[in-house]
Amino acid sequence: MEKIKIKVNGNEVEVSPGKTVLQVLKDMGIHVPVLCHYEPLMPQGSCRLCVVEDRGVLKTACTTPVEPNMDIKTDTPNVINSRKLVLQLLFSERNHYCMYCEVTGECELQDLGYEFGLDHFEFPTYERRFPVDNSHEFIMMDHNRCVLCRRCVRACSEVAGHFVLGEMERGIDTMIIADMDVPLGNSSCTSCGLCAQVCPTGAIIDKRSSYLGREVQSEIIYANCDMCPVGCGME
Ligand code: FES
């Protein structure tokens, strides 16, 4: 198939038509942050973390196919600021207080927080409490940790072919549900565990692995007492 020419960060490259911008950037070794994207799931372009600039327009790299004359830029202030804003909004929605999370640092959202240097909540956090579904023998669903990437829903249907997980409501009220909104333990879940495997946060976890995240993840920081409930004032 005839290759097409595009520019990436000022360099002209020839790429195969049919690929997404993300695939091309990945082939070139250019890091692009992603959250909703997970191969081999179908890309859905919902988190907006992978945005790149093409001739002044922001586009999601994971869902945009390459086309002739694209002029992709991955590191402009517009791109970096947009990604950071998305991340700040995600952290302010639901409960993303990482220090109290069962996955203990084994979290893609937290990794992104480090990558973008987030050291405080930029926006007021959404205080509403969502339910925790502990009804399943092996899997716990904590909707407070969910970023609505829908990886679990897609993995359950596209990969496992089980069609157990789905979603209901809209916007901030969106909830991942099992079957017609029954507790996961009472649903037709086969305990394959794929949902926990693809979940980027602590929203769906294998109960037996909780608090077994990274062995060591510590560094000395100056306490930010706005966030800390203890109030010791120590380093
Ligand atoms: Fe592309 Fe989420 S990774 S929009």
PDB file of C-alpha atoms and ligand atoms in Angstrom:
ATOM      1  CA  MET A   1       0.000   0.000   0.000  1.00  0.00           C
ATOM      2  CA  GLU A   2       1.363   3.421  -0.899  1.00  0.00           C
ATOM      3  CA  LYS A   3       2.771   5.333   2.038  1.00  0.00           C
ATOM      4  CA  ILE A   4       1.645   8.824   2.900  1.00  0.00           C
ATOM      5  CA  LYS A   5       3.793  11.715   4.041  1.00  0.00           C
ATOM      6  CA  ILE A   6       3.171  13.565   7.272  1.00  0.00           C
ATOM      7  CA  LYS A   7       5.251  15.729   9.559  1.00  0.00           C
ATOM      8  CA  VAL A   8       5.890  14.844  13.186  1.00  0.00           C
ATOM      9  CA  ASN A   9       7.467  17.511  15.329  1.00  0.00           C
ATOM     10  CA  GLY A  10       8.906  19.128  12.207  1.00  0.00           C
ATOM     11  CA  ASN A  11      10.337  15.933  10.698  1.00  0.00           C
ATOM     12  CA  GLU A  12       8.878  14.494   7.505  1.00  0.00           C
ATOM     13  CA  VAL A  13       8.006  10.802   7.784  1.00  0.00           C
ATOM     14  CA  GLU A  14       6.339   8.247   5.568  1.00  0.00           C
ATOM     15  CA  VAL A  15       3.652   6.190   7.235  1.00  0.00           C
ATOM     16  CA  SER A  16       1.212   3.473   6.280  1.00  0.00           C
ATOM     17  CA  PRO A  17      -2.355   4.630   5.747  1.00  0.00           C
ATOM     18  CA  GLY A  18      -4.838   3.063   8.151  1.00  0.00           C
ATOM     19  CA  LYS A  19      -2.704   3.616  11.211  1.00  0.00           C
ATOM     20  CA  THR A  20      -3.761   5.971  13.954  1.00  0.00           C
ATOM     21  CA  VAL A  21      -1.611   8.911  14.949  1.00  0.00           C
ATOM     22  CA  LEU A  22      -0.942   7.140  18.245  1.00  0.00           C
ATOM     23  CA  GLN A  23       0.347   4.019  16.494  1.00  0.00           C
ATOM     24  CA  VAL A  24       2.658   6.119  14.333  1.00  0.00           C
ATOM     25  CA  LEU A  25       3.999   8.058  17.323  1.00  0.00           C
ATOM     26  CA  LYS A  26       4.496   4.833  19.235  1.00  0.00           C
ATOM     27  CA  ASP A  27       6.410   3.310  16.313  1.00  0.00           C
ATOM     28  CA  MET A  28       8.628   6.401  16.376  1.00  0.00           C
ATOM     29  CA  GLY A  29       9.270   5.988  20.092  1.00  0.00           C
ATOM     30  CA  ILE A  30       7.403   9.169  21.027  1.00  0.00           C
ATOM     31  CA  HIS A  31       5.678   8.874  24.382  1.00  0.00           C
ATOM     32  CA  VAL A  32       2.027   9.881  24.454  1.00  0.00           C
ATOM     33  CA  PRO A  33       0.096   9.629  27.727  1.00  0.00           C
ATOM     34  CA  VAL A  34      -3.067   7.521  27.497  1.00  0.00           C
ATOM     35  CA  LEU A  35      -5.727   6.456  29.933  1.00  0.00           C
ATOM     36  CA  CYS A  36      -8.814   5.145  28.161  1.00  0.00           C
ATOM     37  CA  HIS A  37      -6.705   3.540  25.443  1.00  0.00           C
ATOM     38  CA  TYR A  38      -5.602  -0.052  25.952  1.00  0.00           C
ATOM     39  CA  GLU A  39      -4.551  -2.413  23.230  1.00  0.00           C
ATOM     40  CA  PRO A  40      -6.178  -4.568  21.941  1.00  0.00           C
ATOM     41  CA  LEU A  41      -9.416  -2.803  22.905  1.00  0.00           C
ATOM     42  CA  MET A  42     -11.134  -0.633  20.324  1.00  0.00           C
ATOM     43  CA  PRO A  43     -10.054   2.988  20.854  1.00  0.00           C
ATOM     44  CA  GLN A  44     -12.848   5.225  22.073  1.00  0.00           C
ATOM     45  CA  GLY A  45     -11.187   8.621  22.563  1.00  0.00           C
ATOM     46  CA  SER A  46     -12.939   9.566  25.766  1.00  0.00           C
ATOM     47  CA  CYS A  47     -10.233  10.624  28.222  1.00  0.00           C
ATOM     48  CA  ARG A  48      -8.570  13.201  25.914  1.00  0.00           C
ATOM     49  CA  LEU A  49      -5.154  12.683  27.487  1.00  0.00           C
ATOM     50  CA  CYS A  50      -3.517  11.700  24.230  1.00  0.00           C
ATOM     51  CA  VAL A  51      -4.236  14.953  22.404  1.00  0.00           C
ATOM     52  CA  VAL A  52      -1.734  16.181  19.850  1.00  0.00           C
ATOM     53  CA  GLU A  53      -1.815  19.251  17.658  1.00  0.00           C
ATOM     54  CA  ASP A  54      -2.386  19.024  13.904  1.00  0.00           C
ATOM     55  CA  ARG A  55      -2.182  22.334  12.049  1.00  0.00           C
ATOM     56  CA  GLY A  56      -3.379  24.185  15.131  1.00  0.00           C
ATOM     57  CA  VAL A  57      -6.203  21.792  16.024  1.00  0.00           C
ATOM     58  CA  LEU A  58      -6.102  19.436  19.009  1.00  0.00           C
ATOM     59  CA  LYS A  59      -6.939  15.842  18.100  1.00  0.00           C
ATOM     60  CA  THR A  60      -6.987  12.606  20.043  1.00  0.00           C
ATOM     61  CA  ALA A  61      -4.046  10.546  18.817  1.00  0.00           C
ATOM     62  CA  CYS A  62      -5.711   7.229  19.679  1.00  0.00           C
ATOM     63  CA  THR A  63      -8.729   7.691  17.412  1.00  0.00           C
ATOM     64  CA  THR A  64      -7.369   9.885  14.618  1.00  0.00           C
ATOM     65  CA  PRO A  65      -6.195   8.050  11.494  1.00  0.00           C
ATOM     66  CA  VAL A  66      -3.179   9.476   9.720  1.00  0.00           C
ATOM     67  CA  GLU A  67      -3.894  11.408   6.554  1.00  0.00           C
ATOM     68  CA  PRO A  68      -1.661  13.158   4.016  1.00  0.00           C
ATOM     69  CA  ASN A  69      -0.119  16.511   4.973  1.00  0.00           C
ATOM     70  CA  MET A  70      -0.729  16.199   8.677  1.00  0.00           C
ATOM     71  CA  ASP A  71       1.628  18.326  10.741  1.00  0.00           C
ATOM     72  CA  ILE A  72       1.600  16.618  14.115  1.00  0.00           C
ATOM     73  CA  LYS A  73       3.121  18.288  17.131  1.00  0.00           C
ATOM     74  CA  THR A  74       3.312  16.458  20.423  1.00  0.00           C
ATOM     75  CA  ASP A  75       4.985  18.940  22.718  1.00  0.00           C
ATOM     76  CA  THR A  76       3.521  22.408  22.170  1.00  0.00           C
ATOM     77  CA  PRO A  77       2.332  24.387  25.221  1.00  0.00           C
ATOM     78  CA  ASN A  78      -1.233  23.887  23.971  1.00  0.00           C
ATOM     79  CA  VAL A  79      -0.811  20.103  23.979  1.00  0.00           C
ATOM     80  CA  ILE A  80       0.932  19.927  27.353  1.00  0.00           C
ATOM     81  CA  ASN A  81      -1.501  22.332  29.032  1.00  0.00           C
ATOM     82  CA  SER A  82      -4.534  20.524  27.620  1.00  0.00           C
ATOM     83  CA  ARG A  83      -3.310  17.148  28.849  1.00  0.00           C
ATOM     84  CA  LYS A  84      -2.542  18.607  32.245  1.00  0.00           C
ATOM     85  CA  LEU A  85      -5.950  20.236  32.526  1.00  0.00           C
ATOM     86  CA  VAL A  86      -7.668  16.948  31.695  1.00  0.00           C
ATOM     87  CA  LEU A  87      -5.642  15.232  34.376  1.00  0.00           C
ATOM     88  CA  GLN A  88      -6.404  17.910  36.969  1.00  0.00           C
ATOM     89  CA  LEU A  89     -10.105  17.552  36.223  1.00  0.00           C
ATOM     90  CA  LEU A  90      -9.902  13.774  36.529  1.00  0.00           C
ATOM     91  CA  PHE A  91      -8.225  14.057  39.909  1.00  0.00           C
ATOM     92  CA  SER A  92     -10.898  16.438  41.166  1.00  0.00           C
ATOM     93  CA  GLU A  93     -13.683  14.087  40.136  1.00  0.00           C
ATOM     94  CA  ARG A  94     -14.546  11.283  42.562  1.00  0.00           C
ATOM     95  CA  ASN A  95     -12.005  10.093  45.129  1.00  0.00           C
ATOM     96  CA  HIS A  96      -8.402  10.018  44.010  1.00  0.00           C
ATOM     97  CA  TYR A  97      -6.607  10.347  47.316  1.00  0.00           C
ATOM     98  CA  CYS A  98      -3.816   8.002  46.317  1.00  0.00           C
ATOM     99  CA  MET A  99      -2.388   7.503  49.796  1.00  0.00           C
ATOM    100  CA  TYR A 100      -5.501   5.610  50.886  1.00  0.00           C
ATOM    101  CA  CYS A 101      -5.870   3.436  47.815  1.00  0.00           C
ATOM    102  CA  GLU A 102      -5.754  -0.351  47.832  1.00  0.00           C
ATOM    103  CA  VAL A 103      -3.611  -0.553  44.702  1.00  0.00           C
ATOM    104  CA  THR A 104      -0.783   1.165  46.555  1.00  0.00           C
ATOM    105  CA  GLY A 105       0.791   2.963  43.645  1.00  0.00           C
ATOM    106  CA  GLU A 106       0.077   0.356  40.997  1.00  0.00           C
ATOM    107  CA  CYS A 107      -2.017   2.962  39.224  1.00  0.00           C
ATOM    108  CA  GLU A 108      -1.801   4.591  35.827  1.00  0.00           C
ATOM    109  CA  LEU A 109      -3.638   7.691  37.021  1.00  0.00           C
ATOM    110  CA  GLN A 110      -1.107   8.192  39.779  1.00  0.00           C
ATOM    111  CA  ASP A 111       1.748   7.628  37.306  1.00  0.00           C
ATOM    112  CA  LEU A 112       0.304  10.383  35.150  1.00  0.00           C
ATOM    113  CA  GLY A 113       0.045  12.632  38.201  1.00  0.00           C
ATOM    114  CA  TYR A 114       3.788  12.203  38.724  1.00  0.00           C
ATOM    115  CA  GLU A 115       4.502  12.653  35.023  1.00  0.00           C
ATOM    116  CA  PHE A 116       2.708  15.990  34.950  1.00  0.00           C
ATOM    117  CA  GLY A 117       4.023  17.127  38.316  1.00  0.00           C
ATOM    118  CA  LEU A 118       0.636  17.371  40.007  1.00  0.00           C
ATOM    119  CA  ASP A 119       1.302  18.101  43.672  1.00  0.00           C
ATOM    120  CA  HIS A 120      -2.068  19.525  44.706  1.00  0.00           C
ATOM    121  CA  PHE A 121      -5.713  19.454  43.682  1.00  0.00           C
ATOM    122  CA  GLU A 122      -6.152  22.300  41.224  1.00  0.00           C
ATOM    123  CA  PHE A 123      -9.940  22.210  41.495  1.00  0.00           C
ATOM    124  CA  PRO A 124     -12.252  21.506  44.427  1.00  0.00           C
ATOM    125  CA  THR A 125     -12.814  17.770  44.695  1.00  0.00           C
ATOM    126  CA  TYR A 126     -16.241  16.355  44.101  1.00  0.00           C
ATOM    127  CA  GLU A 127     -17.347  15.176  47.512  1.00  0.00           C
ATOM    128  CA  ARG A 128     -20.160  12.854  46.546  1.00  0.00           C
ATOM    129  CA  ARG A 129     -19.650   9.301  47.738  1.00  0.00           C
ATOM    130  CA  PHE A 130     -20.220   6.512  45.296  1.00  0.00           C
ATOM    131  CA  PRO A 131     -20.890   2.932  46.375  1.00  0.00           C
ATOM    132  CA  VAL A 132     -18.287   0.231  46.882  1.00  0.00           C
ATOM    133  CA  ASP A 133     -19.409  -3.166  45.612  1.00  0.00           C
ATOM    134  CA  ASN A 134     -17.755  -5.835  47.721  1.00  0.00           C
ATOM    135  CA  SER A 135     -20.258  -8.555  46.901  1.00  0.00           C
ATOM    136  CA  HIS A 136     -18.010 -10.610  44.624  1.00  0.00           C
ATOM    137  CA  GLU A 137     -15.761 -13.276  46.079  1.00  0.00           C
ATOM    138  CA  PHE A 138     -12.623 -12.095  44.282  1.00  0.00           C
ATOM    139  CA  ILE A 139     -13.292  -8.692  42.743  1.00  0.00           C
ATOM    140  CA  MET A 140     -14.088  -5.400  44.424  1.00  0.00           C
ATOM    141  CA  MET A 141     -15.522  -2.427  42.559  1.00  0.00           C
ATOM    142  CA  ASP A 142     -14.958   0.952  44.147  1.00  0.00           C
ATOM    143  CA  HIS A 143     -16.866   3.445  42.049  1.00  0.00           C
ATOM    144  CA  ASN A 144     -15.182   6.311  43.875  1.00  0.00           C
ATOM    145  CA  ARG A 145     -11.908   5.459  42.114  1.00  0.00           C
ATOM    146  CA  CYS A 146     -13.437   5.099  38.649  1.00  0.00           C
ATOM    147  CA  VAL A 147     -12.315   7.443  35.862  1.00  0.00           C
ATOM    148  CA  LEU A 148     -14.955   6.127  33.455  1.00  0.00           C
ATOM    149  CA  CYS A 149     -12.422   5.011  30.875  1.00  0.00           C
ATOM    150  CA  ARG A 150     -14.675   1.996  30.179  1.00  0.00           C
ATOM    151  CA  ARG A 151     -11.721  -0.290  29.639  1.00  0.00           C
ATOM    152  CA  CYS A 152     -13.485  -2.860  31.851  1.00  0.00           C
ATOM    153  CA  VAL A 153     -16.700  -2.687  29.844  1.00  0.00           C
ATOM    154  CA  ARG A 154     -14.858  -3.045  26.553  1.00  0.00           C
ATOM    155  CA  ALA A 155     -12.621  -5.857  27.813  1.00  0.00           C
ATOM    156  CA  CYS A 156     -15.625  -7.757  29.187  1.00  0.00           C
ATOM    157  CA  SER A 157     -17.387  -7.633  25.824  1.00  0.00           C
ATOM    158  CA  GLU A 158     -14.703  -7.255  23.131  1.00  0.00           C
ATOM    159  CA  VAL A 159     -12.083  -9.594  24.574  1.00  0.00           C
ATOM    160  CA  ALA A 160     -13.790 -11.927  27.024  1.00  0.00           C
ATOM    161  CA  GLY A 161     -17.117 -11.984  25.163  1.00  0.00           C
ATOM    162  CA  HIS A 162     -19.010 -12.039  28.455  1.00  0.00           C
ATOM    163  CA  PHE A 163     -21.021  -8.800  28.132  1.00  0.00           C
ATOM    164  CA  VAL A 164     -21.509  -8.593  31.915  1.00  0.00           C
ATOM    165  CA  LEU A 165     -20.299  -5.049  32.487  1.00  0.00           C
ATOM    166  CA  GLY A 166     -22.051  -2.025  31.106  1.00  0.00           C
ATOM    167  CA  GLU A 167     -22.876   1.467  32.217  1.00  0.00           C
ATOM    168  CA  MET A 168     -25.857   3.506  33.254  1.00  0.00           C
ATOM    169  CA  GLU A 169     -26.679   7.184  33.757  1.00  0.00           C
ATOM    170  CA  ARG A 170     -24.742   9.980  32.094  1.00  0.00           C
ATOM    171  CA  GLY A 171     -21.954  12.456  32.783  1.00  0.00           C
ATOM    172  CA  ILE A 172     -20.711  12.592  36.364  1.00  0.00           C
ATOM    173  CA  ASP A 173     -23.463  10.168  37.394  1.00  0.00           C
ATOM    174  CA  THR A 174     -22.243   7.457  35.040  1.00  0.00           C
ATOM    175  CA  MET A 175     -21.786   4.147  36.814  1.00  0.00           C
ATOM    176  CA  ILE A 176     -20.241   0.914  35.643  1.00  0.00           C
ATOM    177  CA  ILE A 177     -22.786  -1.800  36.325  1.00  0.00           C
ATOM    178  CA  ALA A 178     -23.020  -5.575  36.125  1.00  0.00           C
ATOM    179  CA  ASP A 179     -25.888  -7.096  34.139  1.00  0.00           C
ATOM    180  CA  MET A 180     -28.986  -4.939  34.744  1.00  0.00           C
ATOM    181  CA  ASP A 181     -27.431  -3.224  37.774  1.00  0.00           C
ATOM    182  CA  VAL A 182     -27.129  -6.067  40.233  1.00  0.00           C
ATOM    183  CA  PRO A 183     -24.262  -6.497  42.710  1.00  0.00           C
ATOM    184  CA  LEU A 184     -21.264  -7.980  40.926  1.00  0.00           C
ATOM    185  CA  GLY A 185     -21.401 -11.037  43.194  1.00  0.00           C
ATOM    186  CA  ASN A 186     -24.962 -11.769  42.030  1.00  0.00           C
ATOM    187  CA  SER A 187     -24.265 -11.137  38.370  1.00  0.00           C
ATOM    188  CA  SER A 188     -23.324 -13.486  35.533  1.00  0.00           C
ATOM    189  CA  CYS A 189     -19.630 -12.580  36.046  1.00  0.00           C
ATOM    190  CA  THR A 190     -17.386 -15.596  35.406  1.00  0.00           C
ATOM    191  CA  SER A 191     -14.543 -14.276  37.607  1.00  0.00           C
ATOM    192  CA  CYS A 192     -12.142 -14.097  34.653  1.00  0.00           C
ATOM    193  CA  GLY A 193     -10.572 -11.023  36.229  1.00  0.00           C
ATOM    194  CA  LEU A 194      -9.968  -9.216  32.947  1.00  0.00           C
ATOM    195  CA  CYS A 195     -11.751  -6.100  34.215  1.00  0.00           C
ATOM    196  CA  ALA A 196      -9.362  -5.832  37.164  1.00  0.00           C
ATOM    197  CA  GLN A 197      -6.423  -6.423  34.885  1.00  0.00           C
ATOM    198  CA  VAL A 198      -7.242  -3.554  32.524  1.00  0.00           C
ATOM    199  CA  CYS A 199      -8.527  -1.075  35.117  1.00  0.00           C
ATOM    200  CA  PRO A 200      -5.992   1.781  35.237  1.00  0.00           C
ATOM    201  CA  THR A 201      -6.853   2.787  38.815  1.00  0.00           C
ATOM    202  CA  GLY A 202      -8.044   1.157  42.022  1.00  0.00           C
ATOM    203  CA  ALA A 203     -11.655   1.055  40.841  1.00  0.00           C
ATOM    204  CA  ILE A 204     -11.702  -2.672  40.082  1.00  0.00           C
ATOM    205  CA  ILE A 205      -9.259  -4.785  41.996  1.00  0.00           C
ATOM    206  CA  ASP A 206      -8.521  -8.394  42.702  1.00  0.00           C
ATOM    207  CA  LYS A 207      -9.175  -8.476  46.434  1.00  0.00           C
ATOM    208  CA  ARG A 208      -6.259 -10.798  47.055  1.00  0.00           C
ATOM    209  CA  SER A 209      -3.823  -8.290  45.604  1.00  0.00           C
ATOM    210  CA  SER A 210      -4.922  -5.224  47.569  1.00  0.00           C
ATOM    211  CA  TYR A 211      -2.096  -3.373  49.265  1.00  0.00           C
ATOM    212  CA  LEU A 212       0.401  -5.480  47.328  1.00  0.00           C
ATOM    213  CA  GLY A 213       1.261  -2.768  44.810  1.00  0.00           C
ATOM    214  CA  ARG A 214       4.770  -1.529  44.324  1.00  0.00           C
ATOM    215  CA  GLU A 215       7.110  -2.832  46.920  1.00  0.00           C
ATOM    216  CA  VAL A 216       8.703   0.484  47.664  1.00  0.00           C
ATOM    217  CA  GLN A 217       7.334   3.832  46.652  1.00  0.00           C
ATOM    218  CA  SER A 218       8.516   6.474  49.040  1.00  0.00           C
ATOM    219  CA  GLU A 219      10.174   9.831  48.839  1.00  0.00           C
ATOM    220  CA  ILE A 220      10.627  12.702  51.271  1.00  0.00           C
ATOM    221  CA  ILE A 221       8.333  15.603  50.478  1.00  0.00           C
ATOM    222  CA  TYR A 222       7.327  18.735  52.310  1.00  0.00           C
ATOM    223  CA  ALA A 223       3.889  18.120  53.732  1.00  0.00           C
ATOM    224  CA  ASN A 224       1.041  19.953  52.128  1.00  0.00           C
ATOM    225  CA  CYS A 225      -1.218  20.390  55.107  1.00  0.00           C
ATOM    226  CA  ASP A 226      -4.144  21.454  52.974  1.00  0.00           C
ATOM    227  CA  MET A 227      -4.406  17.854  51.864  1.00  0.00           C
ATOM    228  CA  CYS A 228      -3.219  15.969  54.910  1.00  0.00           C
ATOM    229  CA  PRO A 229      -5.867  15.113  57.506  1.00  0.00           C
ATOM    230  CA  VAL A 230      -3.333  14.375  60.264  1.00  0.00           C
ATOM    231  CA  GLY A 231      -1.922  17.824  60.799  1.00  0.00           C
ATOM    232  CA  CYS A 232       1.479  16.814  62.178  1.00  0.00           C
ATOM    233  CA  GLY A 233       3.310  19.452  60.119  1.00  0.00           C
ATOM    234  CA  MET A 234       6.256  17.120  59.615  1.00  0.00           C
ATOM    235  CA  GLU A 235       8.372  16.702  56.497  1.00  0.00           C
TER     236      GLU A 235
HETATM  237 FE1  FES B   1      -6.858   8.849  23.573  1.00  0.00          FE
HETATM  238 FE2  FES B   1      -8.039   8.498  25.977  1.00  0.00          FE
HETATM  239  S1  FES B   1      -6.154   7.737  25.271  1.00  0.00           S
HETATM  240  S2  FES B   1      -8.628   9.807  24.332  1.00  0.00           S
END
